[in-house]
Amino acid sequence: MADPRTLYQEVILDHNRKPRNYGVLEHPSHHAEGVNPLCGDHITVALDVAGETVAGIAFQGESCAICKASASMMTAAIKGKTRAEAEILIQEFLDMATGKRDLGQLSHIGRLTVFAGVRELPMRVKCAILPWHTLHAAFHSVASVSTEADADPMPAPIGNG
Ligand code: ZN
Protein backbone atom coordinates (compact mmCIF):
# COMPACT_ATOMS: atom_id res chain seq x y z
CA MET A 1 0.00 0.00 0.00
CA ALA A 2 1.23 3.47 -0.85
CA ASP A 3 2.38 5.74 1.94
CA PRO A 4 -0.50 8.18 2.59
CA ARG A 5 1.94 11.08 2.64
CA THR A 6 3.28 10.17 -0.77
CA LEU A 7 -0.24 9.78 -2.12
CA TYR A 8 -1.17 13.15 -0.63
CA GLN A 9 1.77 14.84 -2.31
CA GLU A 10 1.13 13.18 -5.66
CA VAL A 11 -2.54 14.14 -5.70
CA ILE A 12 -1.80 17.73 -4.67
CA LEU A 13 0.88 18.04 -7.34
CA ASP A 14 -1.32 16.53 -10.02
CA HIS A 15 -4.30 18.79 -9.33
CA ASN A 16 -2.02 21.79 -8.96
CA ARG A 17 -0.48 21.15 -12.38
CA LYS A 18 -3.77 20.31 -14.09
CA PRO A 19 -6.60 21.87 -12.08
CA ARG A 20 -10.04 20.45 -13.05
CA ASN A 21 -12.84 22.85 -13.90
CA TYR A 22 -10.54 25.88 -13.71
CA GLY A 23 -11.99 28.94 -15.43
CA VAL A 24 -15.28 30.82 -15.74
CA LEU A 25 -18.88 29.77 -16.29
CA GLU A 26 -20.80 31.77 -18.89
CA HIS A 27 -24.01 32.30 -16.91
CA PRO A 28 -23.60 30.98 -13.36
CA SER A 29 -26.73 30.66 -11.25
CA HIS A 30 -24.67 31.00 -8.07
CA HIS A 31 -21.21 32.33 -7.28
CA ALA A 32 -19.13 33.46 -4.32
CA GLU A 33 -15.69 34.73 -3.48
CA GLY A 34 -13.47 33.31 -0.75
CA VAL A 35 -10.45 34.83 0.95
CA ASN A 36 -7.92 33.30 3.33
CA PRO A 37 -5.78 36.25 4.49
CA LEU A 38 -3.52 33.95 6.50
CA CYS A 39 -2.05 32.53 3.31
CA GLY A 40 -3.21 34.94 0.61
CA ASP A 41 -5.60 32.52 -1.07
CA HIS A 42 -8.30 34.31 -3.06
CA ILE A 43 -10.68 32.26 -5.18
CA THR A 44 -14.10 32.44 -6.78
CA VAL A 45 -16.47 29.49 -7.21
CA ALA A 46 -19.27 29.60 -9.79
CA LEU A 47 -22.15 27.15 -10.12
CA ASP A 48 -24.75 26.35 -12.71
CA VAL A 49 -27.54 24.72 -10.74
CA ALA A 50 -30.29 23.26 -12.92
CA GLY A 51 -33.27 22.16 -10.86
CA GLU A 52 -31.62 20.37 -7.95
CA THR A 53 -28.50 19.30 -9.83
CA VAL A 54 -25.12 20.99 -10.08
CA ALA A 55 -24.83 20.89 -13.87
CA GLY A 56 -21.72 23.04 -13.99
CA ILE A 57 -19.05 24.24 -11.58
CA ALA A 58 -15.85 26.21 -12.03
CA PHE A 59 -13.28 27.99 -9.90
CA GLN A 60 -10.45 30.39 -10.45
CA GLY A 61 -8.15 32.71 -8.54
CA GLU A 62 -4.77 32.96 -6.89
CA SER A 63 -3.98 30.37 -4.28
CA CYS A 64 -1.38 28.05 -2.85
CA ALA A 65 -1.07 24.46 -4.06
CA ILE A 66 -3.19 22.96 -1.27
CA CYS A 67 -6.06 25.39 -1.85
CA LYS A 68 -5.94 24.89 -5.60
CA ALA A 69 -5.81 21.11 -5.33
CA SER A 70 -8.68 21.11 -2.83
CA ALA A 71 -10.77 23.33 -5.15
CA SER A 72 -9.94 21.16 -8.15
CA MET A 73 -10.92 17.93 -6.40
CA MET A 74 -14.00 19.62 -4.96
CA THR A 75 -15.30 20.67 -8.38
CA ALA A 76 -14.71 17.16 -9.76
CA ALA A 77 -16.57 15.62 -6.80
CA ILE A 78 -19.50 18.07 -6.84
CA LYS A 79 -20.23 18.18 -10.57
CA GLY A 80 -23.39 16.22 -11.36
CA LYS A 81 -24.39 15.86 -7.71
CA THR A 82 -27.63 17.15 -6.29
CA ARG A 83 -27.58 20.12 -3.97
CA ALA A 84 -28.43 17.88 -1.01
CA GLU A 85 -25.57 15.50 -1.86
CA ALA A 86 -23.21 18.46 -2.21
CA GLU A 87 -24.18 19.80 1.22
CA ILE A 88 -23.42 16.40 2.81
CA LEU A 89 -20.03 16.30 1.10
CA ILE A 90 -19.19 19.87 2.19
CA GLN A 91 -19.98 18.99 5.81
CA GLU A 92 -17.97 15.76 5.65
CA PHE A 93 -14.93 17.50 4.16
CA LEU A 94 -15.01 20.28 6.77
CA ASP A 95 -15.40 17.79 9.60
CA MET A 96 -12.53 15.70 8.23
CA ALA A 97 -10.14 18.62 7.67
CA THR A 98 -10.83 20.17 11.08
CA GLY A 99 -10.71 16.83 12.90
CA LYS A 100 -14.30 16.95 14.13
CA ARG A 101 -15.03 13.46 12.81
CA ASP A 102 -12.80 10.46 12.14
CA LEU A 103 -12.57 8.91 8.70
CA GLY A 104 -14.66 5.93 9.81
CA GLN A 105 -17.61 8.26 10.36
CA LEU A 106 -17.48 9.66 6.84
CA SER A 107 -19.23 7.73 4.10
CA HIS A 108 -19.18 10.04 1.06
CA ILE A 109 -15.67 11.47 1.14
CA GLY A 110 -14.04 8.99 -1.29
CA ARG A 111 -10.76 10.14 -2.79
CA LEU A 112 -10.92 13.36 -0.79
CA THR A 113 -9.45 11.43 2.16
CA VAL A 114 -6.04 12.51 0.84
CA PHE A 115 -6.77 15.79 2.67
CA ALA A 116 -7.29 14.09 6.05
CA GLY A 117 -3.67 14.86 6.93
CA VAL A 118 -4.17 18.64 6.97
CA ARG A 119 -5.75 18.39 10.42
CA GLU A 120 -2.20 17.96 11.68
CA LEU A 121 -1.07 21.12 9.84
CA PRO A 122 -3.00 24.00 11.44
CA MET A 123 -1.57 26.57 9.04
CA ARG A 124 -2.87 24.58 6.05
CA VAL A 125 -6.34 23.68 7.28
CA LYS A 126 -7.77 27.03 6.15
CA CYS A 127 -6.17 26.62 2.72
CA ALA A 128 -7.85 23.23 2.27
CA ILE A 129 -11.28 24.29 3.54
CA LEU A 130 -11.51 27.67 1.77
CA PRO A 131 -12.97 26.26 -1.49
CA TRP A 132 -15.60 24.33 0.48
CA HIS A 133 -16.63 27.37 2.51
CA THR A 134 -16.80 29.34 -0.73
CA LEU A 135 -18.97 26.66 -2.35
CA HIS A 136 -21.26 26.69 0.67
CA ALA A 137 -21.51 30.48 0.45
CA ALA A 138 -22.35 30.25 -3.27
CA PHE A 139 -25.20 27.80 -2.60
CA HIS A 140 -26.61 30.15 -0.01
CA SER A 141 -26.10 33.31 -2.10
CA VAL A 142 -23.54 34.79 0.27
CA ALA A 143 -21.29 37.00 -1.87
CA SER A 144 -18.04 36.44 -0.02
CA VAL A 145 -16.47 34.56 2.86
CA SER A 146 -13.23 34.97 4.75
CA THR A 147 -11.49 32.43 6.94
CA GLU A 148 -10.20 35.31 9.06
CA ALA A 149 -13.40 36.25 10.93
CA ASP A 150 -13.31 33.38 13.38
CA ALA A 151 -12.58 29.70 13.67
CA ASP A 152 -15.62 28.79 11.61
CA PRO A 153 -16.73 31.36 9.04
CA MET A 154 -20.03 29.64 8.35
CA PRO A 155 -22.98 31.54 9.78
CA ALA A 156 -25.01 28.42 10.53
CA PRO A 157 -24.60 24.65 10.46
CA ILE A 158 -25.11 23.16 7.03
CA GLY A 159 -28.36 21.37 6.37
CA ASN A 160 -30.43 23.01 9.10
CA GLY A 161 -31.94 25.74 7.01
ZN1 ZN B 1 -3.11 28.64 1.08
PDB file of C-alpha atoms and ligand atoms in Angstrom:
ATOM      1  CA  MET A   1       0.000   0.000   0.000  1.00  0.00           C
ATOM      2  CA  ALA A   2       1.230   3.473  -0.851  1.00  0.00           C
ATOM      3  CA  ASP A   3       2.383   5.741   1.942  1.00  0.00           C
ATOM      4  CA  PRO A   4      -0.504   8.178   2.593  1.00  0.00           C
ATOM      5  CA  ARG A   5       1.936  11.080   2.644  1.00  0.00           C
ATOM      6  CA  THR A   6       3.278  10.170  -0.774  1.00  0.00           C
ATOM      7  CA  LEU A   7      -0.244   9.780  -2.119  1.00  0.00           C
ATOM      8  CA  TYR A   8      -1.172  13.149  -0.626  1.00  0.00           C
ATOM      9  CA  GLN A   9       1.771  14.839  -2.313  1.00  0.00           C
ATOM     10  CA  GLU A  10       1.131  13.179  -5.660  1.00  0.00           C
ATOM     11  CA  VAL A  11      -2.539  14.135  -5.704  1.00  0.00           C
ATOM     12  CA  ILE A  12      -1.803  17.725  -4.674  1.00  0.00           C
ATOM     13  CA  LEU A  13       0.879  18.040  -7.341  1.00  0.00           C
ATOM     14  CA  ASP A  14      -1.321  16.530 -10.025  1.00  0.00           C
ATOM     15  CA  HIS A  15      -4.297  18.791  -9.332  1.00  0.00           C
ATOM     16  CA  ASN A  16      -2.022  21.789  -8.963  1.00  0.00           C
ATOM     17  CA  ARG A  17      -0.482  21.146 -12.384  1.00  0.00           C
ATOM     18  CA  LYS A  18      -3.769  20.310 -14.085  1.00  0.00           C
ATOM     19  CA  PRO A  19      -6.602  21.867 -12.080  1.00  0.00           C
ATOM     20  CA  ARG A  20     -10.035  20.452 -13.047  1.00  0.00           C
ATOM     21  CA  ASN A  21     -12.842  22.852 -13.901  1.00  0.00           C
ATOM     22  CA  TYR A  22     -10.543  25.878 -13.707  1.00  0.00           C
ATOM     23  CA  GLY A  23     -11.994  28.941 -15.430  1.00  0.00           C
ATOM     24  CA  VAL A  24     -15.276  30.816 -15.738  1.00  0.00           C
ATOM     25  CA  LEU A  25     -18.883  29.771 -16.294  1.00  0.00           C
ATOM     26  CA  GLU A  26     -20.797  31.768 -18.891  1.00  0.00           C
ATOM     27  CA  HIS A  27     -24.006  32.297 -16.911  1.00  0.00           C
ATOM     28  CA  PRO A  28     -23.603  30.982 -13.362  1.00  0.00           C
ATOM     29  CA  SER A  29     -26.728  30.661 -11.250  1.00  0.00           C
ATOM     30  CA  HIS A  30     -24.665  30.995  -8.071  1.00  0.00           C
ATOM     31  CA  HIS A  31     -21.211  32.332  -7.278  1.00  0.00           C
ATOM     32  CA  ALA A  32     -19.130  33.460  -4.323  1.00  0.00           C
ATOM     33  CA  GLU A  33     -15.688  34.733  -3.482  1.00  0.00           C
ATOM     34  CA  GLY A  34     -13.473  33.313  -0.754  1.00  0.00           C
ATOM     35  CA  VAL A  35     -10.450  34.830   0.946  1.00  0.00           C
ATOM     36  CA  ASN A  36      -7.923  33.297   3.334  1.00  0.00           C
ATOM     37  CA  PRO A  37      -5.784  36.251   4.488  1.00  0.00           C
ATOM     38  CA  LEU A  38      -3.523  33.950   6.503  1.00  0.00           C
ATOM     39  CA  CYS A  39      -2.050  32.527   3.311  1.00  0.00           C
ATOM     40  CA  GLY A  40      -3.207  34.938   0.609  1.00  0.00           C
ATOM     41  CA  ASP A  41      -5.597  32.520  -1.070  1.00  0.00           C
ATOM     42  CA  HIS A  42      -8.299  34.314  -3.056  1.00  0.00           C
ATOM     43  CA  ILE A  43     -10.684  32.264  -5.183  1.00  0.00           C
ATOM     44  CA  THR A  44     -14.105  32.437  -6.782  1.00  0.00           C
ATOM     45  CA  VAL A  45     -16.467  29.494  -7.207  1.00  0.00           C
ATOM     46  CA  ALA A  46     -19.273  29.602  -9.789  1.00  0.00           C
ATOM     47  CA  LEU A  47     -22.153  27.151 -10.120  1.00  0.00           C
ATOM     48  CA  ASP A  48     -24.752  26.351 -12.710  1.00  0.00           C
ATOM     49  CA  VAL A  49     -27.544  24.720 -10.736  1.00  0.00           C
ATOM     50  CA  ALA A  50     -30.288  23.258 -12.921  1.00  0.00           C
ATOM     51  CA  GLY A  51     -33.267  22.159 -10.856  1.00  0.00           C
ATOM     52  CA  GLU A  52     -31.616  20.372  -7.948  1.00  0.00           C
ATOM     53  CA  THR A  53     -28.500  19.298  -9.828  1.00  0.00           C
ATOM     54  CA  VAL A  54     -25.120  20.993 -10.081  1.00  0.00           C
ATOM     55  CA  ALA A  55     -24.835  20.893 -13.869  1.00  0.00           C
ATOM     56  CA  GLY A  56     -21.715  23.042 -13.994  1.00  0.00           C
ATOM     57  CA  ILE A  57     -19.048  24.242 -11.582  1.00  0.00           C
ATOM     58  CA  ALA A  58     -15.848  26.212 -12.032  1.00  0.00           C
ATOM     59  CA  PHE A  59     -13.284  27.990  -9.899  1.00  0.00           C
ATOM     60  CA  GLN A  60     -10.453  30.391 -10.453  1.00  0.00           C
ATOM     61  CA  GLY A  61      -8.149  32.711  -8.541  1.00  0.00           C
ATOM     62  CA  GLU A  62      -4.766  32.957  -6.890  1.00  0.00           C
ATOM     63  CA  SER A  63      -3.981  30.368  -4.280  1.00  0.00           C
ATOM     64  CA  CYS A  64      -1.378  28.050  -2.854  1.00  0.00           C
ATOM     65  CA  ALA A  65      -1.073  24.458  -4.057  1.00  0.00           C
ATOM     66  CA  ILE A  66      -3.195  22.955  -1.272  1.00  0.00           C
ATOM     67  CA  CYS A  67      -6.059  25.390  -1.845  1.00  0.00           C
ATOM     68  CA  LYS A  68      -5.936  24.891  -5.601  1.00  0.00           C
ATOM     69  CA  ALA A  69      -5.810  21.105  -5.331  1.00  0.00           C
ATOM     70  CA  SER A  70      -8.679  21.112  -2.833  1.00  0.00           C
ATOM     71  CA  ALA A  71     -10.766  23.334  -5.148  1.00  0.00           C
ATOM     72  CA  SER A  72      -9.936  21.164  -8.154  1.00  0.00           C
ATOM     73  CA  MET A  73     -10.917  17.927  -6.405  1.00  0.00           C
ATOM     74  CA  MET A  74     -14.002  19.615  -4.959  1.00  0.00           C
ATOM     75  CA  THR A  75     -15.304  20.669  -8.376  1.00  0.00           C
ATOM     76  CA  ALA A  76     -14.713  17.164  -9.758  1.00  0.00           C
ATOM     77  CA  ALA A  77     -16.567  15.621  -6.802  1.00  0.00           C
ATOM     78  CA  ILE A  78     -19.500  18.067  -6.841  1.00  0.00           C
ATOM     79  CA  LYS A  79     -20.230  18.180 -10.566  1.00  0.00           C
ATOM     80  CA  GLY A  80     -23.393  16.220 -11.361  1.00  0.00           C
ATOM     81  CA  LYS A  81     -24.387  15.864  -7.705  1.00  0.00           C
ATOM     82  CA  THR A  82     -27.635  17.150  -6.286  1.00  0.00           C
ATOM     83  CA  ARG A  83     -27.576  20.121  -3.970  1.00  0.00           C
ATOM     84  CA  ALA A  84     -28.429  17.878  -1.012  1.00  0.00           C
ATOM     85  CA  GLU A  85     -25.567  15.504  -1.858  1.00  0.00           C
ATOM     86  CA  ALA A  86     -23.213  18.459  -2.213  1.00  0.00           C
ATOM     87  CA  GLU A  87     -24.177  19.796   1.219  1.00  0.00           C
ATOM     88  CA  ILE A  88     -23.421  16.403   2.806  1.00  0.00           C
ATOM     89  CA  LEU A  89     -20.028  16.299   1.100  1.00  0.00           C
ATOM     90  CA  ILE A  90     -19.189  19.871   2.189  1.00  0.00           C
ATOM     91  CA  GLN A  91     -19.975  18.989   5.811  1.00  0.00           C
ATOM     92  CA  GLU A  92     -17.967  15.758   5.654  1.00  0.00           C
ATOM     93  CA  PHE A  93     -14.935  17.505   4.160  1.00  0.00           C
ATOM     94  CA  LEU A  94     -15.006  20.284   6.766  1.00  0.00           C
ATOM     95  CA  ASP A  95     -15.399  17.787   9.602  1.00  0.00           C
ATOM     96  CA  MET A  96     -12.529  15.697   8.232  1.00  0.00           C
ATOM     97  CA  ALA A  97     -10.140  18.616   7.673  1.00  0.00           C
ATOM     98  CA  THR A  98     -10.831  20.169  11.078  1.00  0.00           C
ATOM     99  CA  GLY A  99     -10.707  16.828  12.902  1.00  0.00           C
ATOM    100  CA  LYS A 100     -14.302  16.950  14.128  1.00  0.00           C
ATOM    101  CA  ARG A 101     -15.027  13.461  12.810  1.00  0.00           C
ATOM    102  CA  ASP A 102     -12.803  10.462  12.142  1.00  0.00           C
ATOM    103  CA  LEU A 103     -12.571   8.906   8.697  1.00  0.00           C
ATOM    104  CA  GLY A 104     -14.664   5.926   9.811  1.00  0.00           C
ATOM    105  CA  GLN A 105     -17.613   8.258  10.364  1.00  0.00           C
ATOM    106  CA  LEU A 106     -17.483   9.663   6.836  1.00  0.00           C
ATOM    107  CA  SER A 107     -19.233   7.728   4.099  1.00  0.00           C
ATOM    108  CA  HIS A 108     -19.176  10.039   1.056  1.00  0.00           C
ATOM    109  CA  ILE A 109     -15.675  11.470   1.140  1.00  0.00           C
ATOM    110  CA  GLY A 110     -14.045   8.989  -1.287  1.00  0.00           C
ATOM    111  CA  ARG A 111     -10.757  10.143  -2.789  1.00  0.00           C
ATOM    112  CA  LEU A 112     -10.922  13.364  -0.788  1.00  0.00           C
ATOM    113  CA  THR A 113      -9.452  11.429   2.160  1.00  0.00           C
ATOM    114  CA  VAL A 114      -6.045  12.509   0.844  1.00  0.00           C
ATOM    115  CA  PHE A 115      -6.769  15.791   2.671  1.00  0.00           C
ATOM    116  CA  ALA A 116      -7.285  14.092   6.049  1.00  0.00           C
ATOM    117  CA  GLY A 117      -3.665  14.861   6.932  1.00  0.00           C
ATOM    118  CA  VAL A 118      -4.167  18.644   6.974  1.00  0.00           C
ATOM    119  CA  ARG A 119      -5.751  18.392  10.416  1.00  0.00           C
ATOM    120  CA  GLU A 120      -2.196  17.965  11.685  1.00  0.00           C
ATOM    121  CA  LEU A 121      -1.073  21.117   9.836  1.00  0.00           C
ATOM    122  CA  PRO A 122      -3.005  24.004  11.440  1.00  0.00           C
ATOM    123  CA  MET A 123      -1.567  26.566   9.035  1.00  0.00           C
ATOM    124  CA  ARG A 124      -2.873  24.581   6.052  1.00  0.00           C
ATOM    125  CA  VAL A 125      -6.344  23.683   7.275  1.00  0.00           C
ATOM    126  CA  LYS A 126      -7.765  27.030   6.153  1.00  0.00           C
ATOM    127  CA  CYS A 127      -6.173  26.623   2.722  1.00  0.00           C
ATOM    128  CA  ALA A 128      -7.851  23.234   2.266  1.00  0.00           C
ATOM    129  CA  ILE A 129     -11.282  24.291   3.539  1.00  0.00           C
ATOM    130  CA  LEU A 130     -11.511  27.670   1.767  1.00  0.00           C
ATOM    131  CA  PRO A 131     -12.970  26.259  -1.494  1.00  0.00           C
ATOM    132  CA  TRP A 132     -15.603  24.332   0.482  1.00  0.00           C
ATOM    133  CA  HIS A 133     -16.629  27.371   2.512  1.00  0.00           C
ATOM    134  CA  THR A 134     -16.797  29.342  -0.727  1.00  0.00           C
ATOM    135  CA  LEU A 135     -18.970  26.662  -2.348  1.00  0.00           C
ATOM    136  CA  HIS A 136     -21.263  26.694   0.667  1.00  0.00           C
ATOM    137  CA  ALA A 137     -21.512  30.484   0.446  1.00  0.00           C
ATOM    138  CA  ALA A 138     -22.350  30.250  -3.266  1.00  0.00           C
ATOM    139  CA  PHE A 139     -25.195  27.796  -2.602  1.00  0.00           C
ATOM    140  CA  HIS A 140     -26.608  30.155  -0.005  1.00  0.00           C
ATOM    141  CA  SER A 141     -26.105  33.308  -2.099  1.00  0.00           C
ATOM    142  CA  VAL A 142     -23.537  34.792   0.266  1.00  0.00           C
ATOM    143  CA  ALA A 143     -21.294  36.998  -1.866  1.00  0.00           C
ATOM    144  CA  SER A 144     -18.041  36.441  -0.024  1.00  0.00           C
ATOM    145  CA  VAL A 145     -16.474  34.557   2.857  1.00  0.00           C
ATOM    146  CA  SER A 146     -13.235  34.967   4.751  1.00  0.00           C
ATOM    147  CA  THR A 147     -11.491  32.431   6.943  1.00  0.00           C
ATOM    148  CA  GLU A 148     -10.199  35.314   9.057  1.00  0.00           C
ATOM    149  CA  ALA A 149     -13.396  36.251  10.926  1.00  0.00           C
ATOM    150  CA  ASP A 150     -13.306  33.379  13.377  1.00  0.00           C
ATOM    151  CA  ALA A 151     -12.576  29.697  13.671  1.00  0.00           C
ATOM    152  CA  ASP A 152     -15.617  28.789  11.611  1.00  0.00           C
ATOM    153  CA  PRO A 153     -16.731  31.361   9.039  1.00  0.00           C
ATOM    154  CA  MET A 154     -20.029  29.643   8.349  1.00  0.00           C
ATOM    155  CA  PRO A 155     -22.975  31.539   9.780  1.00  0.00           C
ATOM    156  CA  ALA A 156     -25.012  28.415  10.527  1.00  0.00           C
ATOM    157  CA  PRO A 157     -24.601  24.651  10.456  1.00  0.00           C
ATOM    158  CA  ILE A 158     -25.111  23.156   7.025  1.00  0.00           C
ATOM    159  CA  GLY A 159     -28.357  21.368   6.373  1.00  0.00           C
ATOM    160  CA  ASN A 160     -30.433  23.014   9.097  1.00  0.00           C
ATOM    161  CA  GLY A 161     -31.935  25.744   7.009  1.00  0.00           C
TER     162      GLY A 161
HETATM  163 ZN    ZN B   1      -3.112  28.644   1.081  1.00  0.00          ZN
END
